[in-house]
Each structure stands twice: as structure tokens, then as C-alpha cells.
Amino acid sequence: MSLNPEMSTRHMGYMWITEWISPKEAHMHGLEKIYFEGRTKYQHVVIAKTFAFGDALFLDGYVQSTEADEFIYHEALVHPAMLAHPSPRRVAVIGGGEGATLREVLRHPTVERAVMVDIDGELIELVKKYMEKWHRGSFDDPRVELRIEDGRRFLEEAEPGSFDVIVLDLTDPAEGTPGVKLYTKEFYQAVYRALSPDGVAVTQATSTRYNLFMYAIIRNTMASVFPHVRPYKAFIPAFLSEWGFMLASKGRDPLLPREEVERRLPSGLRFLDAETYKCLFTLPKHVKEALESEKRISTDANPATIY
Ligand code: SAM
């Protein structure tokens, strides 16, 4: 099996994926084994075992998550939003290919229905086959409905108020890609409409190191729609960066006191406890300054992009 030559090279006797973080910076991943390499209708997919991070999923050359640290990303993405709602029963995961976001949602015993909407059915079949460590059978949970369609259209057509929590686990707003329309004001208006009156939404919000301007734009854009938006971050080793997230709520302030976090965090987590939760929302000074100074928002007519 050979890798897309634009992204790979043979060096020291094994294959490497070069992940271009920007036109001036790259992360090279040495590959011990390639399970799958090919193109779906929507994206180029590599599922491989890397020497540094274990098994990993790459989409269009960008690492999505790795065996070594996916628990950090997925626990940080899901649980602050699930806790922010007093009793989340109906949850939508938009994107979320690997099934690990779904896995974390399903840890909450209040959940009665979890709809996962990913555009790429071929990718989901590959995930089911090669990435059991991520989804751990979540797709077969009786509470789950898997839908293969555009997440934006799904939310635009959803019954208003039909979800308590919406988790946006989507590919980055990279220039020239459809991901750009998943971080705009009009998109968040559709998210807002689909949420119940005390509904909560969360999105991954790119890197606070190499895309800090975009992190601030996503905060501004969500804040133009939601009354409460709390920016946060977690260090993800495979992303070589502190990773950004935005937590938005229609009802109460989504940032909770320690006692409530301690009482409601589900068991079995490896990353998040009440102390770590507090740390997620403690932003360094330069990040706070960037959030203060950036004034732009992203719209369909004038979308903000990275790279
Ligand atoms: N962890 C990732 C990151 O940091 O970029 C994102 C996770 S996940 C693999 C991204 C998923 O979003 C993919 O499975 C992709 O198919 C899905 N996706 C992209 N555009 C979509 C859309 N318009 N509707 C639904 N899913 C979409």
C-alpha cells in the first residue's frame, strides 16, 4: 500500500506522513504500519500506527486523533457541555467520525437519544473496521441513531428545540474546504435554533498556538448568537499545541462550581476531574489578550479561514 506522495516520504526505512501545520511548519509522523490509505467521496483517509502516538486517523493529511491522547481531546470536548446542561437527554454529535465523541456522550446516564451526523459514510465504515479502540461499540448502543448527511443541513432542518446538547466535532475551517461553513454565524444560528431553552453547544475551536486569531473569531462568532460563551483549552500532544474549545449556552452560565463538577462527572474518565476542569478554563494572559483584541466574526458571506 502506498501513501499519497504529496504527504508521504520514505526515510530511515519506513514511511512518514508530513502534516503541514502551516506553509512554514510541519509535523512528521513515522509510520510503523498502515491499515488503510485511500480516498472517500469527501476526503483522503489514512488509518495507521504511528511510532510516537500509536494508531491514528489522518484526514486530508491532518491528524484527527491518536490512540495515545484521544481521551484528552474527547473528554475535554464532551463533558463540560454535558455537565453544563442540568439533565441532558437528547444529544446531537455533528461530525465526530471516530465514534469516541459518541462514546463519551453515552457515559452520561441521563442520555436517552444520541444522534450522530457525519457526512462521510465510507469513513464511518472504515472507523468501525479499524478503530474499535475509539468507538468501543458505541455505534451499536440502542440509544444511538447514526445519520450520514451534511451536519449543517441536518441542524437547519431539525425541529426547533429538539436537542439539549449539540457537540460539534468537525474538521477545521481550512481555506477552500467545506469546513469553513461550519464555523459561521449562520451555522451557529442553526445550532441555537435546534437547542432547547437551556441548551448547550460545544465546538472544537482550532489551535490557541498556531491559529489563535481563529480561536478568537470562533468565540466572537458564537457570542454573536449565544448569551454565554466560555472559551477553554487542553494540551493535546499529537496536535503539538494547546487545543481550543468553545462552550456556549442559551440558559445559565455553563461554567460550573467545583462541587457540581465533582458530583456529576461520570466514572471511568482518564483525563478530566474537578481540578483539571478548572484548569481547562484558566486561560494564559496572551490568549485572553487575543480574545480581547480580535473583533472579527465569521459569516457565510465573509468566512474566516485558517492556513
Ligand atoms: N478531532 C478532529 C479535529 O481536531 O479536527 C475533528 C474530528 S472528526 C474526525 C471530523 C469529522 O467531521 C469527520 O468524520 C468528517 O467526516 C466530519 N465532517 C466534516 N464536514 C462535515 C459536515 N458538513 N457534516 C457532518 N460531518 C462532517
Tab-separated table of C-alpha atoms and ligand atoms in Angstrom:
chain	number	residue	atom	x	y	z
A	1	MET	CA	0.000	0.000	0.000
A	2	SER	CA	1.438	3.392	-0.891
A	3	LEU	CA	0.621	6.766	0.574
A	4	ASN	CA	-0.357	9.879	-1.287
A	5	PRO	CA	3.109	11.062	-2.460
A	6	GLU	CA	2.339	14.708	-1.652
A	7	MET	CA	2.062	13.838	2.015
A	8	SER	CA	4.450	10.975	2.479
A	9	THR	CA	8.061	10.052	2.065
A	10	ARG	CA	10.260	7.026	2.787
A	11	HIS	CA	13.119	7.791	5.147
A	12	MET	CA	15.118	5.567	7.516
A	13	GLY	CA	13.377	2.511	6.054
A	14	TYR	CA	9.787	3.387	6.872
A	15	MET	CA	7.012	5.699	5.665
A	16	TRP	CA	6.317	9.144	7.079
A	17	ILE	CA	3.293	11.428	6.872
A	18	THR	CA	4.146	15.100	6.712
A	19	GLU	CA	1.363	17.096	8.305
A	20	TRP	CA	1.578	20.726	7.217
A	21	ILE	CA	0.519	22.839	10.199
A	22	SER	CA	1.132	25.981	8.132
A	23	PRO	CA	3.108	26.583	4.929
A	24	LYS	CA	6.153	27.091	7.219
A	25	GLU	CA	5.777	24.310	9.803
A	26	ALA	CA	5.214	20.565	9.637
A	27	HIS	CA	4.850	17.606	11.973
A	28	MET	CA	6.338	14.379	10.591
A	29	HIS	CA	4.786	11.126	11.811
A	30	GLY	CA	6.854	7.951	11.330
A	31	LEU	CA	4.530	5.055	10.430
A	32	GLU	CA	5.003	1.569	11.824
A	33	LYS	CA	2.035	0.110	9.934
A	34	ILE	CA	-0.607	1.363	7.504
A	35	TYR	CA	-4.055	-0.200	7.988
A	36	PHE	CA	-5.812	1.803	5.287
A	37	GLU	CA	-4.992	4.534	2.819
A	38	GLY	CA	-7.423	5.822	0.231
A	39	ARG	CA	-9.960	8.431	-0.763
A	40	THR	CA	-13.645	8.522	0.142
A	41	LYS	CA	-16.101	10.738	-1.722
A	42	TYR	CA	-15.243	13.534	0.745
A	43	GLN	CA	-11.651	13.176	1.953
A	44	HIS	CA	-8.297	11.419	1.822
A	45	VAL	CA	-8.070	8.917	4.695
A	46	VAL	CA	-5.063	7.287	6.365
A	47	ILE	CA	-5.513	4.968	9.334
A	48	ALA	CA	-2.064	3.965	10.537
A	49	LYS	CA	0.021	3.006	13.532
A	50	THR	CA	2.498	5.782	14.256
A	51	PHE	CA	5.660	5.163	16.270
A	52	ALA	CA	5.040	8.109	18.599
A	53	PHE	CA	1.280	8.090	19.226
A	54	GLY	CA	0.044	4.584	18.358
A	55	ASP	CA	-2.885	4.190	15.962
A	56	ALA	CA	-4.068	7.432	14.354
A	57	LEU	CA	-6.578	8.819	11.888
A	58	PHE	CA	-5.443	11.370	9.294
A	59	LEU	CA	-7.956	13.200	7.098
A	60	ASP	CA	-6.597	15.158	4.145
A	61	GLY	CA	-3.167	14.923	5.766
A	62	TYR	CA	-4.225	16.283	9.184
A	63	VAL	CA	-4.174	14.148	12.291
A	64	GLN	CA	-7.675	13.897	13.802
A	65	SER	CA	-6.864	11.892	16.909
A	66	THR	CA	-4.403	9.297	18.138
A	67	GLU	CA	-4.543	6.281	20.411
A	68	ALA	CA	-2.133	7.893	22.892
A	69	ASP	CA	-4.104	11.053	23.611
A	70	GLU	CA	-7.590	10.849	22.063
A	71	PHE	CA	-9.022	10.523	25.590
A	72	ILE	CA	-7.789	14.048	26.385
A	73	TYR	CA	-9.421	15.572	23.304
A	74	HIS	CA	-12.712	13.676	23.583
A	75	GLU	CA	-13.176	14.049	27.342
A	76	ALA	CA	-12.352	17.764	27.127
A	77	LEU	CA	-14.743	18.240	24.210
A	78	VAL	CA	-17.738	16.387	25.609
A	79	HIS	CA	-18.006	16.563	29.396
A	80	PRO	CA	-18.008	20.329	30.087
A	81	ALA	CA	-21.029	20.602	27.742
A	82	MET	CA	-22.816	17.576	29.183
A	83	LEU	CA	-22.344	18.919	32.721
A	84	ALA	CA	-23.466	22.418	31.733
A	85	HIS	CA	-26.943	21.111	30.946
A	86	PRO	CA	-28.883	20.151	34.103
A	87	SER	CA	-30.133	16.854	32.631
A	88	PRO	CA	-29.074	16.137	29.033
A	89	ARG	CA	-31.488	13.637	27.467
A	90	ARG	CA	-31.303	14.407	23.735
A	91	VAL	CA	-27.824	14.906	22.280
A	92	ALA	CA	-26.551	15.521	18.748
A	93	VAL	CA	-22.959	14.928	17.682
A	94	ILE	CA	-22.228	16.711	14.427
A	95	GLY	CA	-19.182	15.151	12.720
A	96	GLY	CA	-17.323	13.007	15.245
A	97	GLY	CA	-16.058	10.365	12.750
A	98	GLU	CA	-14.080	8.160	15.145
A	99	GLY	CA	-17.083	7.458	17.399
A	100	ALA	CA	-15.146	8.478	20.531
A	101	THR	CA	-17.237	11.632	20.997
A	102	LEU	CA	-20.307	9.411	20.969
A	103	ARG	CA	-18.590	7.059	23.448
A	104	GLU	CA	-18.095	9.945	25.906
A	105	VAL	CA	-21.671	11.237	25.457
A	106	LEU	CA	-23.034	7.770	26.254
A	107	ARG	CA	-21.255	7.716	29.634
A	108	HIS	CA	-23.987	10.065	30.919
A	109	PRO	CA	-26.895	8.013	32.268
A	110	THR	CA	-29.471	10.760	31.550
A	111	VAL	CA	-28.958	10.322	27.775
A	112	GLU	CA	-31.971	8.744	26.071
A	113	ARG	CA	-31.131	9.549	22.464
A	114	ALA	CA	-27.822	10.399	20.778
A	115	VAL	CA	-27.866	11.274	17.088
A	116	MET	CA	-24.506	11.313	15.323
A	117	VAL	CA	-24.460	13.067	11.954
A	118	ASP	CA	-21.334	12.608	9.851
A	119	ILE	CA	-21.176	13.421	6.161
A	120	ASP	CA	-18.823	10.569	5.274
A	121	GLY	CA	-20.400	7.091	5.403
A	122	GLU	CA	-17.332	5.425	3.855
A	123	LEU	CA	-15.178	6.878	6.643
A	124	ILE	CA	-17.567	5.572	9.298
A	125	GLU	CA	-17.335	2.054	7.808
A	126	LEU	CA	-13.515	2.295	7.991
A	127	VAL	CA	-13.716	3.548	11.581
A	128	LYS	CA	-15.980	0.633	12.532
A	129	LYS	CA	-13.468	-1.779	10.987
A	130	TYR	CA	-10.143	-0.323	12.166
A	131	MET	CA	-10.841	1.954	15.137
A	132	GLU	CA	-12.615	-0.147	17.749
A	133	LYS	CA	-10.275	1.352	20.387
A	134	TRP	CA	-12.086	4.677	19.798
A	135	HIS	CA	-15.763	3.825	19.416
A	136	ARG	CA	-15.789	0.697	21.618
A	137	GLY	CA	-19.081	-0.447	20.176
A	138	SER	CA	-20.861	2.925	20.634
A	139	PHE	CA	-22.482	2.707	17.203
A	140	ASP	CA	-24.424	-0.359	18.420
A	141	ASP	CA	-25.807	1.301	21.559
A	142	PRO	CA	-29.645	1.262	21.342
A	143	ARG	CA	-29.771	4.991	22.213
A	144	VAL	CA	-27.737	5.870	19.083
A	145	GLU	CA	-29.026	6.936	15.686
A	146	LEU	CA	-26.284	7.291	13.059
A	147	ARG	CA	-27.115	9.544	10.130
A	148	ILE	CA	-24.931	10.006	7.079
A	149	GLU	CA	-25.627	13.509	5.838
A	150	ASP	CA	-24.430	17.110	5.969
A	151	GLY	CA	-24.490	18.230	9.608
A	152	ARG	CA	-25.333	21.814	8.724
A	153	ARG	CA	-28.356	20.848	6.695
A	154	PHE	CA	-29.417	18.425	9.452
A	155	LEU	CA	-29.398	21.253	12.025
A	156	GLU	CA	-31.111	23.719	9.689
A	157	GLU	CA	-33.931	21.222	9.162
A	158	ALA	CA	-34.128	19.952	12.781
A	159	GLU	CA	-37.255	20.629	14.836
A	160	PRO	CA	-36.528	23.808	16.870
A	161	GLY	CA	-35.606	22.953	20.469
A	162	SER	CA	-35.049	19.276	19.720
A	163	PHE	CA	-31.643	18.822	21.439
A	164	ASP	CA	-30.337	19.546	24.938
A	165	VAL	CA	-26.678	19.351	23.924
A	166	ILE	CA	-25.041	19.666	20.495
A	167	VAL	CA	-21.393	18.623	20.201
A	168	LEU	CA	-19.642	19.984	17.104
A	169	ASP	CA	-16.682	17.696	16.361
A	170	LEU	CA	-15.905	18.894	12.876
A	171	THR	CA	-12.933	19.292	10.591
A	172	ASP	CA	-11.160	22.664	10.721
A	173	PRO	CA	-12.291	25.776	8.795
A	174	ALA	CA	-9.401	25.386	6.338
A	175	GLU	CA	-9.380	27.697	3.341
A	176	GLY	CA	-11.178	26.274	0.327
A	177	THR	CA	-12.811	23.401	2.258
A	178	PRO	CA	-16.496	22.871	3.144
A	179	GLY	CA	-15.467	23.024	6.842
A	180	VAL	CA	-15.446	26.823	6.547
A	181	LYS	CA	-19.279	26.931	6.613
A	182	LEU	CA	-19.341	25.037	9.923
A	183	TYR	CA	-17.923	27.957	11.952
A	184	THR	CA	-20.039	30.896	10.726
A	185	LYS	CA	-22.721	32.989	12.412
A	186	GLU	CA	-25.429	31.435	10.222
A	187	PHE	CA	-24.282	27.956	11.244
A	188	TYR	CA	-24.397	28.840	14.956
A	189	GLN	CA	-27.872	30.326	14.441
A	190	ALA	CA	-28.982	26.897	13.202
A	191	VAL	CA	-27.316	25.281	16.256
A	192	TYR	CA	-29.098	27.774	18.541
A	193	ARG	CA	-32.494	27.067	16.970
A	194	ALA	CA	-32.085	23.306	17.296
A	195	LEU	CA	-31.350	23.605	21.044
A	196	SER	CA	-33.882	23.528	23.879
A	197	PRO	CA	-34.225	26.724	26.020
A	198	ASP	CA	-31.454	25.625	28.419
A	199	GLY	CA	-29.473	24.002	25.593
A	200	VAL	CA	-25.684	23.854	25.399
A	201	ALA	CA	-23.336	23.670	22.411
A	202	VAL	CA	-19.623	22.988	22.235
A	203	THR	CA	-17.177	23.062	19.351
A	204	GLN	CA	-13.534	22.316	18.835
A	205	ALA	CA	-12.041	25.706	18.025
A	206	THR	CA	-8.608	25.077	16.431
A	207	SER	CA	-5.209	25.748	17.995
A	208	THR	CA	-4.560	28.504	20.534
A	209	ARG	CA	-0.937	28.473	19.352
A	210	TYR	CA	-0.867	28.433	15.564
A	211	ASN	CA	-4.416	29.700	14.926
A	212	LEU	CA	-5.063	31.969	17.896
A	213	PHE	CA	-6.820	34.543	15.690
A	214	MET	CA	-9.295	31.837	14.571
A	215	TYR	CA	-9.907	30.748	18.162
A	216	ALA	CA	-10.861	34.362	18.965
A	217	ILE	CA	-13.029	34.650	15.840
A	218	ILE	CA	-14.925	31.470	16.751
A	219	ARG	CA	-15.523	32.919	20.251
A	220	ASN	CA	-16.773	36.225	18.759
A	221	THR	CA	-18.981	34.429	16.246
A	222	MET	CA	-20.610	32.186	18.854
A	223	ALA	CA	-21.029	35.173	21.188
A	224	SER	CA	-22.947	36.989	18.434
A	225	VAL	CA	-25.589	34.243	18.744
A	226	PHE	CA	-25.420	32.810	22.318
A	227	PRO	CA	-25.774	34.804	25.583
A	228	HIS	CA	-22.991	32.808	27.281
A	229	VAL	CA	-19.745	31.630	25.681
A	230	ARG	CA	-16.821	30.228	27.689
A	231	PRO	CA	-13.523	29.680	25.855
A	232	TYR	CA	-11.302	26.863	27.099
A	233	LYS	CA	-8.331	24.729	26.085
A	234	ALA	CA	-6.481	21.476	26.691
A	235	PHE	CA	-2.991	20.420	25.668
A	236	ILE	CA	-3.142	17.669	23.035
A	237	PRO	CA	0.367	16.233	22.499
A	238	ALA	CA	-0.302	14.912	18.965
A	239	PHE	CA	-1.504	18.367	17.876
A	240	LEU	CA	1.727	19.959	19.201
A	241	SER	CA	-0.476	22.565	20.782
A	242	GLU	CA	-2.904	23.620	23.390
A	243	TRP	CA	-6.227	22.968	21.613
A	244	GLY	CA	-9.134	25.394	21.754
A	245	PHE	CA	-12.790	24.686	22.558
A	246	MET	CA	-15.850	26.952	22.939
A	247	LEU	CA	-18.716	26.192	25.277
A	248	ALA	CA	-21.945	28.109	24.613
A	249	SER	CA	-25.230	28.102	26.462
A	250	LYS	CA	-28.723	29.502	25.925
A	251	GLY	CA	-29.620	29.377	29.627
A	252	ARG	CA	-27.284	29.534	32.613
A	253	ASP	CA	-23.556	30.289	32.630
A	254	PRO	CA	-22.032	26.966	31.523
A	255	LEU	CA	-19.013	27.281	33.838
A	256	LEU	CA	-19.874	25.253	36.953
A	257	PRO	CA	-18.727	25.354	40.556
A	258	ARG	CA	-16.379	22.601	41.695
A	259	GLU	CA	-18.974	20.779	43.835
A	260	GLU	CA	-21.308	20.311	40.861
A	261	VAL	CA	-18.478	19.078	38.636
A	262	GLU	CA	-17.396	16.590	41.306
A	263	ARG	CA	-20.939	15.344	41.796
A	264	ARG	CA	-21.840	14.917	38.126
A	265	LEU	CA	-18.661	13.828	36.302
A	266	PRO	CA	-19.190	10.275	35.028
A	267	SER	CA	-16.907	7.484	36.199
A	268	GLY	CA	-14.185	5.867	34.119
A	269	LEU	CA	-12.523	9.059	32.847
A	270	ARG	CA	-8.745	9.204	32.408
A	271	PHE	CA	-8.193	12.941	31.916
A	272	LEU	CA	-10.907	15.023	33.496
A	273	ASP	CA	-11.540	15.564	37.188
A	274	ALA	CA	-12.733	18.659	39.045
A	275	GLU	CA	-9.191	20.070	39.287
A	276	THR	CA	-8.499	19.557	35.571
A	277	TYR	CA	-11.893	21.084	34.721
A	278	LYS	CA	-10.877	24.303	36.470
A	279	CYS	CA	-7.559	24.288	34.623
A	280	LEU	CA	-9.315	23.962	31.229
A	281	PHE	CA	-10.999	27.321	31.755
A	282	THR	CA	-7.894	29.075	33.123
A	283	LEU	CA	-6.504	30.842	30.094
A	284	PRO	CA	-2.999	32.289	29.863
A	285	LYS	CA	-2.694	36.062	29.646
A	286	HIS	CA	-1.693	36.202	25.957
A	287	VAL	CA	-4.764	34.141	24.995
A	288	LYS	CA	-7.043	36.441	26.997
A	289	GLU	CA	-5.433	39.432	25.313
A	290	ALA	CA	-6.010	37.913	21.873
A	291	LEU	CA	-9.671	37.319	22.773
A	292	GLU	CA	-9.921	40.970	23.855
A	293	SER	CA	-8.318	42.460	20.769
A	294	GLU	CA	-9.847	40.337	17.957
A	295	LYS	CA	-13.108	41.903	16.756
A	296	ARG	CA	-13.946	39.904	13.618
A	297	ILE	CA	-16.748	37.395	13.295
A	298	SER	CA	-17.147	34.755	10.594
A	299	THR	CA	-20.190	34.869	8.305
A	300	ASP	CA	-21.285	32.885	5.254
A	301	ALA	CA	-20.657	35.970	3.103
A	302	ASN	CA	-17.236	36.623	4.649
A	303	PRO	CA	-15.993	33.434	6.310
A	304	ALA	CA	-12.791	33.325	8.346
A	305	THR	CA	-10.348	30.574	7.402
A	306	ILE	CA	-7.035	29.098	8.512
A	307	TYR	CA	-3.813	28.269	6.527
B	1	SAM	N1	-10.765	15.844	16.068
B	1	SAM	C1	-10.887	16.489	14.826
B	1	SAM	C2	-10.079	17.746	14.718
B	1	SAM	O1	-9.408	18.135	15.636
B	1	SAM	O2	-10.089	18.349	13.641
B	1	SAM	C3	-12.257	16.529	14.289
B	1	SAM	C4	-12.911	15.191	14.427
B	1	SAM	S1	-13.760	14.307	13.304
B	1	SAM	C5	-12.759	13.062	12.574
B	1	SAM	C6	-14.232	15.328	11.982
B	1	SAM	C7	-15.415	14.707	11.247
B	1	SAM	O3	-16.216	15.752	10.692
B	1	SAM	C8	-15.057	13.779	10.091
B	1	SAM	O4	-15.502	12.492	10.392
B	1	SAM	C9	-15.808	14.372	8.879
B	1	SAM	O5	-16.340	13.392	8.013
B	1	SAM	C10	-16.879	15.167	9.576
B	1	SAM	N2	-17.477	16.251	8.783
B	1	SAM	C11	-16.862	17.181	8.033
B	1	SAM	N3	-17.750	18.002	7.457
B	1	SAM	C12	-18.986	17.588	7.873
B	1	SAM	C13	-20.309	18.050	7.643
B	1	SAM	N4	-20.580	19.087	6.842
B	1	SAM	N5	-21.330	17.383	8.229
B	1	SAM	C14	-21.081	16.323	9.038
B	1	SAM	N6	-19.847	15.860	9.295
B	1	SAM	C15	-18.813	16.477	8.722
